[in-house]
Coordinates of C-alpha atoms and ligand atoms in Angstrom, one line a residue:
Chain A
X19 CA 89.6 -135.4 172.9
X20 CA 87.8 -132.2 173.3
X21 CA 86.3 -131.6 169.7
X22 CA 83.0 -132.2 168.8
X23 CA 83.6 -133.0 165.1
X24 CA 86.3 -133.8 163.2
X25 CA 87.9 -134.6 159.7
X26 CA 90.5 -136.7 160.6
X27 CA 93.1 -137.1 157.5
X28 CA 89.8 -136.8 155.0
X29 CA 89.7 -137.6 151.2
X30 CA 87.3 -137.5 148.8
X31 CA 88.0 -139.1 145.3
X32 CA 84.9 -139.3 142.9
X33 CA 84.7 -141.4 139.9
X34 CA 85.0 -139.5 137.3
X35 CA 84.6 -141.5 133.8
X36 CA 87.4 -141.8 131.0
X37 CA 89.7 -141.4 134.4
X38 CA 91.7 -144.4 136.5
X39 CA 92.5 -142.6 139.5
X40 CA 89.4 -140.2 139.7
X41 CA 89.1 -137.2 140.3
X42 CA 90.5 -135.7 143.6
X43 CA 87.6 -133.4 145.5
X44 CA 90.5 -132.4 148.3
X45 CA 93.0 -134.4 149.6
X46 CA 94.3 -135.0 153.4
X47 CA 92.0 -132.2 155.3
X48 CA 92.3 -132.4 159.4
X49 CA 90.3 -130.2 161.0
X50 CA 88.0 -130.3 163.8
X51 CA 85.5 -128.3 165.4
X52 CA 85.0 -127.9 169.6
X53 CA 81.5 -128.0 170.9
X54 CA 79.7 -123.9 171.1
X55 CA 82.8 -123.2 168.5
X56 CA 81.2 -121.4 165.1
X57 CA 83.3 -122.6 162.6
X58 CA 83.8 -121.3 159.0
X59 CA 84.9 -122.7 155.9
X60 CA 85.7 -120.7 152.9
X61 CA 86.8 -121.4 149.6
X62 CA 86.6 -121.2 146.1
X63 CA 83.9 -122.4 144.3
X64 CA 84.0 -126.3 143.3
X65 CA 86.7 -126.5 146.0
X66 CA 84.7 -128.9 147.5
X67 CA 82.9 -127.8 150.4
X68 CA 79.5 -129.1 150.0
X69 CA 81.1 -132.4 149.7
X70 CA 82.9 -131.6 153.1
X71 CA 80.0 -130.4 154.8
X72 CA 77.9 -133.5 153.1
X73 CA 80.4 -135.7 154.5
X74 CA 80.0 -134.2 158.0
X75 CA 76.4 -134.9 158.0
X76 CA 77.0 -138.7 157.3
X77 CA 75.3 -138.4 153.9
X78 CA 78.4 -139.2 151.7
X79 CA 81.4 -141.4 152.8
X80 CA 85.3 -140.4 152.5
X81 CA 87.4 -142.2 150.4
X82 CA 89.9 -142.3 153.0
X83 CA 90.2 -141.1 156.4
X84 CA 87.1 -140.8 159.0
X85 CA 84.7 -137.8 160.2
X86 CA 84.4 -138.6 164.0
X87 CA 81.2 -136.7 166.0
X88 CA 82.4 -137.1 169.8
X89 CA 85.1 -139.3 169.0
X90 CA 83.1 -141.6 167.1
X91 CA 83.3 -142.4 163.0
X92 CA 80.0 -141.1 161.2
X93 CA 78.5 -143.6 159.0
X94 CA 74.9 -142.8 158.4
X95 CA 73.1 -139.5 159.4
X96 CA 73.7 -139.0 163.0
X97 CA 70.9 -137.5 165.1
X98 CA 71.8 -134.3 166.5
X99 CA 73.3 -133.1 163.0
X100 CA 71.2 -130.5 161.4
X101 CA 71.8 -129.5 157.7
X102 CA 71.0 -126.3 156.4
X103 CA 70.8 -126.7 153.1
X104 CA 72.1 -123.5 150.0
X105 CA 68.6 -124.8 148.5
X106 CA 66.4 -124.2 151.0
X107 CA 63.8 -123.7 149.4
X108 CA 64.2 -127.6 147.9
X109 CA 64.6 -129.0 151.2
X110 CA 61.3 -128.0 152.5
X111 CA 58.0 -129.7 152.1
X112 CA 55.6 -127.9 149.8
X113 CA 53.1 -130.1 151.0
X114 CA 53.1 -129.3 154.3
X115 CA 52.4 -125.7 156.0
X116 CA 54.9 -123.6 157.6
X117 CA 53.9 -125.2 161.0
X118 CA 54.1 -129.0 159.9
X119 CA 57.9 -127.9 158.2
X120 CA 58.6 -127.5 161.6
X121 CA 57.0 -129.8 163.4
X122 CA 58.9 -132.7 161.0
X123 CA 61.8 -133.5 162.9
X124 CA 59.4 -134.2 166.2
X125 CA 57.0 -136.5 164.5
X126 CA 58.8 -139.2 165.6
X127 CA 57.6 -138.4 169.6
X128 CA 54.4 -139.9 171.3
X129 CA 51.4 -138.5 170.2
X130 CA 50.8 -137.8 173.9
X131 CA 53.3 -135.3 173.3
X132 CA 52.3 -133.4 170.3
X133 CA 50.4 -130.7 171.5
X134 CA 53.3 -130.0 173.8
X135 CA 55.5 -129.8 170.4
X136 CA 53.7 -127.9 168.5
X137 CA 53.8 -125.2 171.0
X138 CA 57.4 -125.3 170.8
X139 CA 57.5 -125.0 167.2
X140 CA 55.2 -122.1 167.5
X141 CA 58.1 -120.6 169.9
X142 CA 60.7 -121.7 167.7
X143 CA 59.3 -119.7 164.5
X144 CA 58.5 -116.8 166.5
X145 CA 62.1 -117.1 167.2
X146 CA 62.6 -116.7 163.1
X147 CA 60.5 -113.7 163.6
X148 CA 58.0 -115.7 161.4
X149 CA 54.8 -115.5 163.9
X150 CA 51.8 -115.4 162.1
X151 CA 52.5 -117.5 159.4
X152 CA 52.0 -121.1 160.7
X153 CA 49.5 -122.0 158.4
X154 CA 51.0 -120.7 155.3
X155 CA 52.8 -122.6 152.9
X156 CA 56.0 -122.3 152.0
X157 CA 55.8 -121.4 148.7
X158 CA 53.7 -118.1 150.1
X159 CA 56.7 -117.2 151.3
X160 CA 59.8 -114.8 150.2
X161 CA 63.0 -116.7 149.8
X162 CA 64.1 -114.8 153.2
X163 CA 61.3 -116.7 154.9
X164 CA 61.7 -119.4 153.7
X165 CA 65.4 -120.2 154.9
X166 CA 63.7 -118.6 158.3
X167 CA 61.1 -121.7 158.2
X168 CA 64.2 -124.7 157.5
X169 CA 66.4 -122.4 160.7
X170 CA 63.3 -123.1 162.6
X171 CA 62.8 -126.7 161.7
X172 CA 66.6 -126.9 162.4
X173 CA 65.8 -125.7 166.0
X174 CA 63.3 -128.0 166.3
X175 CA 65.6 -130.8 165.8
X176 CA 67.6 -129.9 168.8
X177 CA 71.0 -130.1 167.1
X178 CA 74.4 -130.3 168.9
X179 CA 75.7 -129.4 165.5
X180 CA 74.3 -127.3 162.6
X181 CA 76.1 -127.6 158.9
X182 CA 75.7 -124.6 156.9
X183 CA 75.8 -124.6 153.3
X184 CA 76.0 -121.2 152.2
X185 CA 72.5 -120.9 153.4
X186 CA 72.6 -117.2 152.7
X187 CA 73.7 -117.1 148.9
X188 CA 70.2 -116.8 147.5
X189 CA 69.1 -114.0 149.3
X190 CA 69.2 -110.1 149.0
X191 CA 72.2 -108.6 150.9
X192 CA 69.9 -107.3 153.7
X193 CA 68.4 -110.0 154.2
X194 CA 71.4 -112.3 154.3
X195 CA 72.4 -109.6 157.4
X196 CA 69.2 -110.3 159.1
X197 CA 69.7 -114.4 158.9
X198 CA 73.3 -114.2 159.7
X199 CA 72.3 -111.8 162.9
X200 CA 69.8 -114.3 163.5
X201 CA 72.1 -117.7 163.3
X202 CA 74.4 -115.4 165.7
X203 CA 72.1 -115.2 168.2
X204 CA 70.6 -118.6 168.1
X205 CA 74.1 -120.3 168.0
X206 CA 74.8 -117.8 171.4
X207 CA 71.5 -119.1 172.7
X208 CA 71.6 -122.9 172.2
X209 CA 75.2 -123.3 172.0
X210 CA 75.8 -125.8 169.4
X211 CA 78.3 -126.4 167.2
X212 CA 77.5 -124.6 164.0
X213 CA 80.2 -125.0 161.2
X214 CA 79.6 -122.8 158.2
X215 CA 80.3 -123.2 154.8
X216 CA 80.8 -120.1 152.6
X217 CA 82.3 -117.6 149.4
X218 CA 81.6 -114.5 151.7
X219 CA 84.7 -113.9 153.4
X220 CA 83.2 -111.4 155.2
X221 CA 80.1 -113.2 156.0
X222 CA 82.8 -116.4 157.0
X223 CA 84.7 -113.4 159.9
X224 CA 81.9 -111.7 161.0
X225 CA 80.1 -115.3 161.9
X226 CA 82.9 -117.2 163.3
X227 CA 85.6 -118.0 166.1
X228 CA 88.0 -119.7 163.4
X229 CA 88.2 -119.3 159.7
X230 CA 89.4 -122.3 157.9
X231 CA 90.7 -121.6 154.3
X232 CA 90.7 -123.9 151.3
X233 CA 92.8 -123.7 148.8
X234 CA 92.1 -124.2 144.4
X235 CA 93.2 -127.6 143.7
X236 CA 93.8 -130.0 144.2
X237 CA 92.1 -128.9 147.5
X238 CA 94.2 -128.6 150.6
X239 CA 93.7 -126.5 153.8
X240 CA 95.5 -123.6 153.5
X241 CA 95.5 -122.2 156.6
X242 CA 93.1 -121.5 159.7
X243 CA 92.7 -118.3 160.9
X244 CA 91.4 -117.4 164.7
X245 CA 89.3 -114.6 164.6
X246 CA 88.9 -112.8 168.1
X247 CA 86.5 -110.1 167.3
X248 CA 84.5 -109.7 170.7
X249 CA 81.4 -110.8 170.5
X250 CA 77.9 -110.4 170.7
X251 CA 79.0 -109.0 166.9
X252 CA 77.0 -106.3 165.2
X253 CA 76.7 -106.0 161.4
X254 CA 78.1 -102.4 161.7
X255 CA 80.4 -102.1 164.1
X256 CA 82.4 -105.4 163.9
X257 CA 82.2 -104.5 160.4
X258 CA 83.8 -101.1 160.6
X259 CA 86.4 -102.5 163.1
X260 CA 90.0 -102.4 162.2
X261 CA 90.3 -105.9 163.3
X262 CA 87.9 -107.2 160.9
X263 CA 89.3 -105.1 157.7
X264 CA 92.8 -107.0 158.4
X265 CA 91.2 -110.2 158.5
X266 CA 89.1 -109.3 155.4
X267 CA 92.2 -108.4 153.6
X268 CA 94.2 -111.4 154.6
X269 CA 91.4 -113.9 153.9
X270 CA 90.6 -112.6 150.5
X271 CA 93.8 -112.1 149.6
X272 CA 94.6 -115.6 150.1
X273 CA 91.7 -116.9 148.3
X274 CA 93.0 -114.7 145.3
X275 CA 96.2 -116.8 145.8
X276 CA 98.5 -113.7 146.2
X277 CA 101.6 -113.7 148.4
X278 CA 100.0 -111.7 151.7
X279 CA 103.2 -110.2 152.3
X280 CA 103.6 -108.8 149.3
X281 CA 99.8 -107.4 149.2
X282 CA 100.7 -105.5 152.1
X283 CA 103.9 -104.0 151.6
X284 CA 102.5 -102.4 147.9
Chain B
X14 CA 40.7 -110.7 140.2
X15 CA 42.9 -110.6 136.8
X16 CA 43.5 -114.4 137.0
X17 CA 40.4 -115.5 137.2
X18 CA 39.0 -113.8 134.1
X19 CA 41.7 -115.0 132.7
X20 CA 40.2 -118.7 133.8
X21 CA 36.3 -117.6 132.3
X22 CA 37.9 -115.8 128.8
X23 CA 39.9 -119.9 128.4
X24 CA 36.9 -121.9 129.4
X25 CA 34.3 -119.4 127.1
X26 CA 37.3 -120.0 124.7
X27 CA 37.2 -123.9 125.0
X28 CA 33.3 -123.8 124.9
X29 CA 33.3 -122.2 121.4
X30 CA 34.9 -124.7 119.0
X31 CA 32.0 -127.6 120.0
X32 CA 29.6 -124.9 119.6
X33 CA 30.5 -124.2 116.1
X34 CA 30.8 -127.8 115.3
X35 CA 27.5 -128.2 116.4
X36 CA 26.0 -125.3 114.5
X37 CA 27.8 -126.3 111.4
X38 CA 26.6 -130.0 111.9
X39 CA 23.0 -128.7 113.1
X40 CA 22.5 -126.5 109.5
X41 CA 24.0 -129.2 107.5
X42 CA 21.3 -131.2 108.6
X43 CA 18.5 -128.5 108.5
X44 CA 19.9 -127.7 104.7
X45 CA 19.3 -131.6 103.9
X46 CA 23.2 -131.8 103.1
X47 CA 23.1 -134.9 105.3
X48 CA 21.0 -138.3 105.4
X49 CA 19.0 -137.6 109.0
X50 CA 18.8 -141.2 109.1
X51 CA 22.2 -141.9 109.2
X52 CA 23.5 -138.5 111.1
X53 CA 20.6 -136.8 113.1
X54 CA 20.8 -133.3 114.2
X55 CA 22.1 -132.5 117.2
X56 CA 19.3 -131.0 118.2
X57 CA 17.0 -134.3 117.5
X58 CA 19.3 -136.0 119.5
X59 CA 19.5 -133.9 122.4
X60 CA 15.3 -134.7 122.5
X61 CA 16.5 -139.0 122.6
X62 CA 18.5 -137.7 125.5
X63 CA 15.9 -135.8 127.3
X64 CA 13.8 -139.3 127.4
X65 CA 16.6 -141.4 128.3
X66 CA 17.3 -139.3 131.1
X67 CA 13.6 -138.0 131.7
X68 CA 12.3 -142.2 131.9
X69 CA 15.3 -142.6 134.1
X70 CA 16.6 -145.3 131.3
X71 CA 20.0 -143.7 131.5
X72 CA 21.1 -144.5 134.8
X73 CA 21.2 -148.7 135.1
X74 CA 24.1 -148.9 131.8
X75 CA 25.9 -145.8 133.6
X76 CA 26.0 -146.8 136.6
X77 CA 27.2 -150.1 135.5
X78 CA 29.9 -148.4 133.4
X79 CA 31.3 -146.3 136.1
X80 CA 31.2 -149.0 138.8
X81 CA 33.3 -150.7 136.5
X82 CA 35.3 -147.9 135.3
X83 CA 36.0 -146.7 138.9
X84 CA 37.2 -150.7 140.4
X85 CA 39.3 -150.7 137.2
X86 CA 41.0 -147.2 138.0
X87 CA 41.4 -147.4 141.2
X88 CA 43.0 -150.5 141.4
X89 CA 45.0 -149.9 138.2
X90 CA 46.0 -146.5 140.5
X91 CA 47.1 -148.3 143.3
X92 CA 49.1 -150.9 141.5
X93 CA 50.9 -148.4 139.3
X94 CA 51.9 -145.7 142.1
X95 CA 53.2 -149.0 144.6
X96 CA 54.8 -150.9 141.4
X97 CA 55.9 -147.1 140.6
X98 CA 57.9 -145.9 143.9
X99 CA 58.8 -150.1 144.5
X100 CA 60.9 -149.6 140.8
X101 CA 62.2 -146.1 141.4
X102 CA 63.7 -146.7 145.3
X103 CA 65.0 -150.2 144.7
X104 CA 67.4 -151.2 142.5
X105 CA 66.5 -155.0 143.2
X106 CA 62.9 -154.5 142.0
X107 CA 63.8 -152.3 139.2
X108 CA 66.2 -154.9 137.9
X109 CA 63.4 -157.5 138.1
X110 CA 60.2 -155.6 136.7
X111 CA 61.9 -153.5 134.3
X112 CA 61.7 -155.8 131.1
X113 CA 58.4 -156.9 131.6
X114 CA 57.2 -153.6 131.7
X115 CA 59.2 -152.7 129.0
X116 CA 57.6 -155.4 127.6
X117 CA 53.7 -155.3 128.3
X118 CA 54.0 -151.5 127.9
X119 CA 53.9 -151.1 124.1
X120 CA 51.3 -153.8 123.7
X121 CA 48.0 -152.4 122.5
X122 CA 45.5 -152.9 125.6
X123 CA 42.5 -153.4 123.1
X124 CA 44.9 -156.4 121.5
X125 CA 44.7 -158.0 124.6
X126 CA 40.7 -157.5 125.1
X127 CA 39.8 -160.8 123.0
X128 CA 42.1 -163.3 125.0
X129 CA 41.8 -162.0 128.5
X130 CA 38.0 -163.2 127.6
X131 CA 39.0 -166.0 126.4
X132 CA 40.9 -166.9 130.0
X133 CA 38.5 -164.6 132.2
X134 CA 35.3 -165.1 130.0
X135 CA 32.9 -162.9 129.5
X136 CA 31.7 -160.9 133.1
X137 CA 32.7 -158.0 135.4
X138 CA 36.3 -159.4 136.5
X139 CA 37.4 -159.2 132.5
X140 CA 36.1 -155.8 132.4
X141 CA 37.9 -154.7 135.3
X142 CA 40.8 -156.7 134.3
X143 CA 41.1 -154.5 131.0
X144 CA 40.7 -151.6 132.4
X145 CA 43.5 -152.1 134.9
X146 CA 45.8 -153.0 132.0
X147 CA 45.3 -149.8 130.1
X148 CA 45.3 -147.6 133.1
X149 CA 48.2 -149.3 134.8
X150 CA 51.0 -148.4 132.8
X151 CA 50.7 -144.7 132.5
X152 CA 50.4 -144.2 136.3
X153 CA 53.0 -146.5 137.2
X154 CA 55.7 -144.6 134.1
X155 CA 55.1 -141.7 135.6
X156 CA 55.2 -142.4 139.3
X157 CA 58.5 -144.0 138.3
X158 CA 60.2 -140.6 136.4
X159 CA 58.4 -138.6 139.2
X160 CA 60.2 -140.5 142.4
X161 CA 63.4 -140.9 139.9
X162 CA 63.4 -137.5 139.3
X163 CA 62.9 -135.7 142.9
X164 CA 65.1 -133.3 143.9
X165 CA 68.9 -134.8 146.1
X166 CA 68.0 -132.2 148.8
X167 CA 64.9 -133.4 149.8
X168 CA 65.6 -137.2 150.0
X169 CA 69.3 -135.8 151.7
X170 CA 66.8 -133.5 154.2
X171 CA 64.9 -136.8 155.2
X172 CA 67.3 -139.0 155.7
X173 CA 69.6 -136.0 157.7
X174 CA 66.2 -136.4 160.4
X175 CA 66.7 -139.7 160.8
X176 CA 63.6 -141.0 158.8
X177 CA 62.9 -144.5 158.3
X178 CA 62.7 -145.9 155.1
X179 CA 58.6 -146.3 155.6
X180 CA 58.0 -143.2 156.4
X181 CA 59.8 -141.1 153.7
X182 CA 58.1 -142.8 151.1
X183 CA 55.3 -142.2 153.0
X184 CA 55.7 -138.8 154.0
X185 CA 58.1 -137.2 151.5
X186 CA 57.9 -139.1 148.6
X187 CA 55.0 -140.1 147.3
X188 CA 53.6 -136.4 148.6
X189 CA 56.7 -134.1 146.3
X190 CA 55.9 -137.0 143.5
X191 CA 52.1 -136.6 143.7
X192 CA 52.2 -134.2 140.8
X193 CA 53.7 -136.0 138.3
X194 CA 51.7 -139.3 139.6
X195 CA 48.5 -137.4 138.7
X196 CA 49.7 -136.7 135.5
X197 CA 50.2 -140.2 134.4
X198 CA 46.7 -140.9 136.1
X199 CA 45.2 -138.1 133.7
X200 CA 46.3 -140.2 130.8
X201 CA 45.1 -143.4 132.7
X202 CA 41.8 -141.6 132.8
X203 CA 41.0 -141.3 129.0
X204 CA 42.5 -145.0 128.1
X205 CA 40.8 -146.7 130.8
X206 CA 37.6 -144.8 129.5
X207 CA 38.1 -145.9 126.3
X208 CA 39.1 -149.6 127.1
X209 CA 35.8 -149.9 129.0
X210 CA 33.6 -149.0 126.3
X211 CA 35.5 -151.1 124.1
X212 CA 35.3 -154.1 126.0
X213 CA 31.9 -153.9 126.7
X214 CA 31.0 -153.5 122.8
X215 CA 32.9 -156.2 122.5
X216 CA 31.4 -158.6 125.4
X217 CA 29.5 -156.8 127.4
X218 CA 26.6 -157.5 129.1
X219 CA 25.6 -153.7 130.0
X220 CA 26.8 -150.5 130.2
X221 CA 27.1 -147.4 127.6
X222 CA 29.6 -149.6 125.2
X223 CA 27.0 -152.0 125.1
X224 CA 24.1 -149.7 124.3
X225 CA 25.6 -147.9 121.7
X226 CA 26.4 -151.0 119.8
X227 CA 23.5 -152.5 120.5
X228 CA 21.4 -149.9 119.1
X229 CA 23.5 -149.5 116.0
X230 CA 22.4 -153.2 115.6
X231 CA 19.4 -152.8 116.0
X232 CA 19.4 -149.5 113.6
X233 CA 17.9 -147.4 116.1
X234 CA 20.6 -144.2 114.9
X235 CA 19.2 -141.7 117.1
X236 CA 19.3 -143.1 119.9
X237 CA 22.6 -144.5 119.6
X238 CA 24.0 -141.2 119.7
X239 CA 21.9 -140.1 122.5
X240 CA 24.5 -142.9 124.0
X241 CA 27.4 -141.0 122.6
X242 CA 26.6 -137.9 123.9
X243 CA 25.9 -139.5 127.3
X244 CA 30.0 -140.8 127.1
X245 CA 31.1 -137.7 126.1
X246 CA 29.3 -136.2 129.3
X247 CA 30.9 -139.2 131.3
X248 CA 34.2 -138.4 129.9
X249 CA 33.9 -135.0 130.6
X250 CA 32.7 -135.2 134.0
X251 CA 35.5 -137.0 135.1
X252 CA 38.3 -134.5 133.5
X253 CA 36.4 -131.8 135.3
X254 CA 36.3 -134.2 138.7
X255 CA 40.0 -134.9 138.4
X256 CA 40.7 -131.1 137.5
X257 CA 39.5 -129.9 140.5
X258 CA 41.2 -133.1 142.9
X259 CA 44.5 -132.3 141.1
X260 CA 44.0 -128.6 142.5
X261 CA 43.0 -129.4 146.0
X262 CA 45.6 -131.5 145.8
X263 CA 48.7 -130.2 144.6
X264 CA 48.3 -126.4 145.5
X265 CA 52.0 -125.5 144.9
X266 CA 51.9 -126.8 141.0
X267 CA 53.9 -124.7 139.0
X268 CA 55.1 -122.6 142.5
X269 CA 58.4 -123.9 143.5
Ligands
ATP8 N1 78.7 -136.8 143.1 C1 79.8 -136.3 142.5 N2 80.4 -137.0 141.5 C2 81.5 -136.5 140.9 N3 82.0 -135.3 141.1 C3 81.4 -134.6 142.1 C4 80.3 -135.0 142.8 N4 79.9 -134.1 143.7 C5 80.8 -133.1 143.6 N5 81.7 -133.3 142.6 C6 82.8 -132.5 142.2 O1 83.6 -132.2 143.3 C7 84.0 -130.8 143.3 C8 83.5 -130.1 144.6 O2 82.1 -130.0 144.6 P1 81.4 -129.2 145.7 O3 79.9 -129.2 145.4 O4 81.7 -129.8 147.0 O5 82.0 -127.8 145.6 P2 81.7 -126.5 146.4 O6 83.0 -126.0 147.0 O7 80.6 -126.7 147.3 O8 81.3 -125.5 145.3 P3 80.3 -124.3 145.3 O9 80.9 -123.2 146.0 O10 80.1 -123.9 143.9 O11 79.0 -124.7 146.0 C9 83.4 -130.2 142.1 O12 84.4 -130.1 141.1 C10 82.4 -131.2 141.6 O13 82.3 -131.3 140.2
MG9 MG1 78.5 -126.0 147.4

């Protein structure tokens, strides 16, 4: 097997209370993911894909079914998977300056090593474009900086896969162009897997190689959809081409749970 | 600029209602509306203070008192943040400690003053004892709600680096927690203050409790208030102490 993670026949039933059988998050989903693949994921909201992603990352076990990084079933967290959390600004450490955020996921090395580290975190937050700012705290920061400081602290965990949970929601629509341009050219850097969850059917095309769809419920994949824009994408020209307006059409027009077809014969 | 004369206008604020409780209570007593012997003027008193501070007389029952105060509090600290986080990440522990601090909790601490000397006699350990027991219950409450009540994403962000059980509560959360722990160790402060003072007047061998009730004894009125006044700097010292530890301490309060 050539994937680098996969949902293999998942389901996700919660208890829900005054309820027997629970309450179905999505039922039966197969998909997988290859290694330097950017994978999207886009539904409705409350179609579960937080609990999807969450399950990728080892933090929350499937009912049925197994989640399998290199072939193997994912229990607990794995190392190497990085999540980037929709509440970024939750999942950093208040405590701690901009610097130490980063440095968190390398504290774990010799001290012999840390002066060696913290260099690299330095590099890795100039990489965010966030130079300068090592010794602020987070909460100094703009919400836009903020998801640049947990990106970098990603980075520093060197991940062969990096879950994204609509990390771009909160922000202003510029900014959300500058982060996405910025994942893009990180993920073309380092080459991990990156599988993205997201609303932004645009955001979802312009990011990724495939687009996975998920339908209302009870939640099924509907279809995935292979992209093929060339790459290295740009926010206006991939944007403007033709390519990209069909897909945008298709995708959201599925999501509205209208017949395609018939959308584009009116 | 704008925030920090907001911070003078509050504290010249605060400053004013003592000020006209002690003008009121210093003309009352000037008019003759008051027996001097029974309630002294501020003013007189603040002269009983001079010479308790001025002969150094001051320092051996406040010293005592703090010593005391301090062992008690910080081991009452301690205790509550460790039983605290133990109660709040464990489901074994909580189960187990739950009822009895449901049920030592509403007790009365100063109830339990007479028979802790009666097992401890009368001395230092007793003292401390007490104090731990009125301090212990508000730190370790709100230790408890504070860890119960951190945020999914960040215990979900430790555990997705692979961080050992040690070292998040070490390094994520007892720090995210650390306001709401100094919140219940504000309230600590005051009971354990007054729980001190209380046990000394009742058994004590020294210290400002012991003074003050001493001197009522022994009628000497003005003086005994000089004592007062000397507790209500104590206690005041300390809120301003822990006031400005709370700030170095938790910069973000009130920013995320
Ligand atoms: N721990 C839980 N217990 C019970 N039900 C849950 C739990 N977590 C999620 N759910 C339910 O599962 C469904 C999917 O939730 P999830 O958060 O995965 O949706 P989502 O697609 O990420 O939504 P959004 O786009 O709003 O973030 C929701 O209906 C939610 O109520
Ligand atoms: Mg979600």
């Amino acid at each position: 097997m050539s994937e680098r993670l996969g949902f293999d026949h998942v389901t996700k039933i919660f208890e829900a209370p005054g309820s027997d059988t629970g309450f179905v998050a999505f039922d039966d989903i197969t998909l997988e993911a290859s290694p330097s693949e950017f994978l999207a994921i886009v539904g409705p909201s409350g179609c579960g894909k937080s609990t999807l992603l969450k399950m990728a990352a080892g933090l929350m076990p499937p009912t049925r079914g197994r989640v399998l990084l290199d072939g193997k079933p994912v229990f607990d967290p794995p190392p190497g998977v990085v999540y980037l959390f929709q509440q970024y600004a939750k999942s950093l450490f208040a405590w701690r300056t901009v610097i130490d955020n980063v440095m968190f996921p390398l504290e774990a090395a010799p001290r012999s090593q840390r002066n060696e580290l913290r260099e690299k975190c330095r590099d890795y937050l100039k990489q965010v474009g966030l130079s300068g700012f090592e010794d602020s705290y987070p909460w100094q920061l703009s919400g836009g900086m903020q998801q640049r400081v947990a990106i970098a602290r990603a980075l520093a965990a060197d991940p062969q896969v990096l879950l994204l949970d609509e990390p771009f929601s909160a922000v202003d629509a510029l900014t959300r162009m500058e982060l996405q341009s910025l994942v893009l050219q990180l993920w073309e850097r380092r080459k991990f897997t990156a599988i993205l969850v997201t609303h932004d059917v645009e955001e979802a095309i312009f990011l990724a190689d495939r687009v996975a769809v998920l339908g209302a419920k009870p939640t099924a994949l509907k279809e995935i959809i292979d992209v093929g824009l060339p790459r290295p994408r740009d926010q206006l020209t991939t944007r403007e081409d033709p390519r990209f307006l069909k897909l945008r059409h298709h995708l959201t027009s599925l999501l509205l749970a209208r017949n395609p077809a018939h959308v584009a014969a009116v | 600029m704008s925030q920090r004369s907001e911070v003078y206008r509050t504290s010249l604020l605060g400053l004013l209602s003592p000020a006209i409780v002690l003008s009121v209570w210093e003309s009352a007593g000037a008019l003759g509306w008051i027996n001097p012997i029974l309630l002294p003027r501020p003013s007189q008193i603040v002269w009983s203070l001079v010479e308790l501070v001025a002969d150094g007389a001051v320092f051996p029952p406040l010293l005592y008192t703090i010593a005391l105060f301090v062992v008690g509090y910080a081991i009452a600290s301690i205790l509550g943040i460790a039983i605290g986080v133990a109660m709040a990440t464990s489901e074994t522990l909580y189960g187990l400690l739950e009822p009895l601090v449901e049920i030592l909790r509403p007790i009365p601490k100063s109830a339990l003053v007479p028979v802790l000397f009666l097992f401890l006699g009368i001395g230092k350990t007793t003292m401390i004892t007490v104090v731990v027991l009125a301090a212990v219950f508000p730190v370790l409450i709100s230790t408890f709600q504070g860890v119960r009540g951190l945020d999914p994403v960040l215990l979900e962000t430790a555990r997705t680096f692979q961080v050992s059980r040690m070292r998040t509560i070490f390094s994520i959360i007892l720090p995210a927690s650390l306001p709401m722990i100094l919140a219940g160790m504000r309230v600590a402060l005051g009971l354990g203050l007054v729980l001190v003072i209380l046990a000394e007047m009742l058994a004590g061998e020294d210290g400002i409790g012991f003074r003050i009730l001493d001197l009522q004894r022994a009628f000497q009125i003005r003086e005994m208030f000089a004592w007062i006044f000397v507790l209500v700097a104590l206690g005041g010292g300390l809120m301003m102490l822990f006031d400005l530890i709370e700030r170095t301490l938790v910069p973000w309060r009130g920013k995320t």
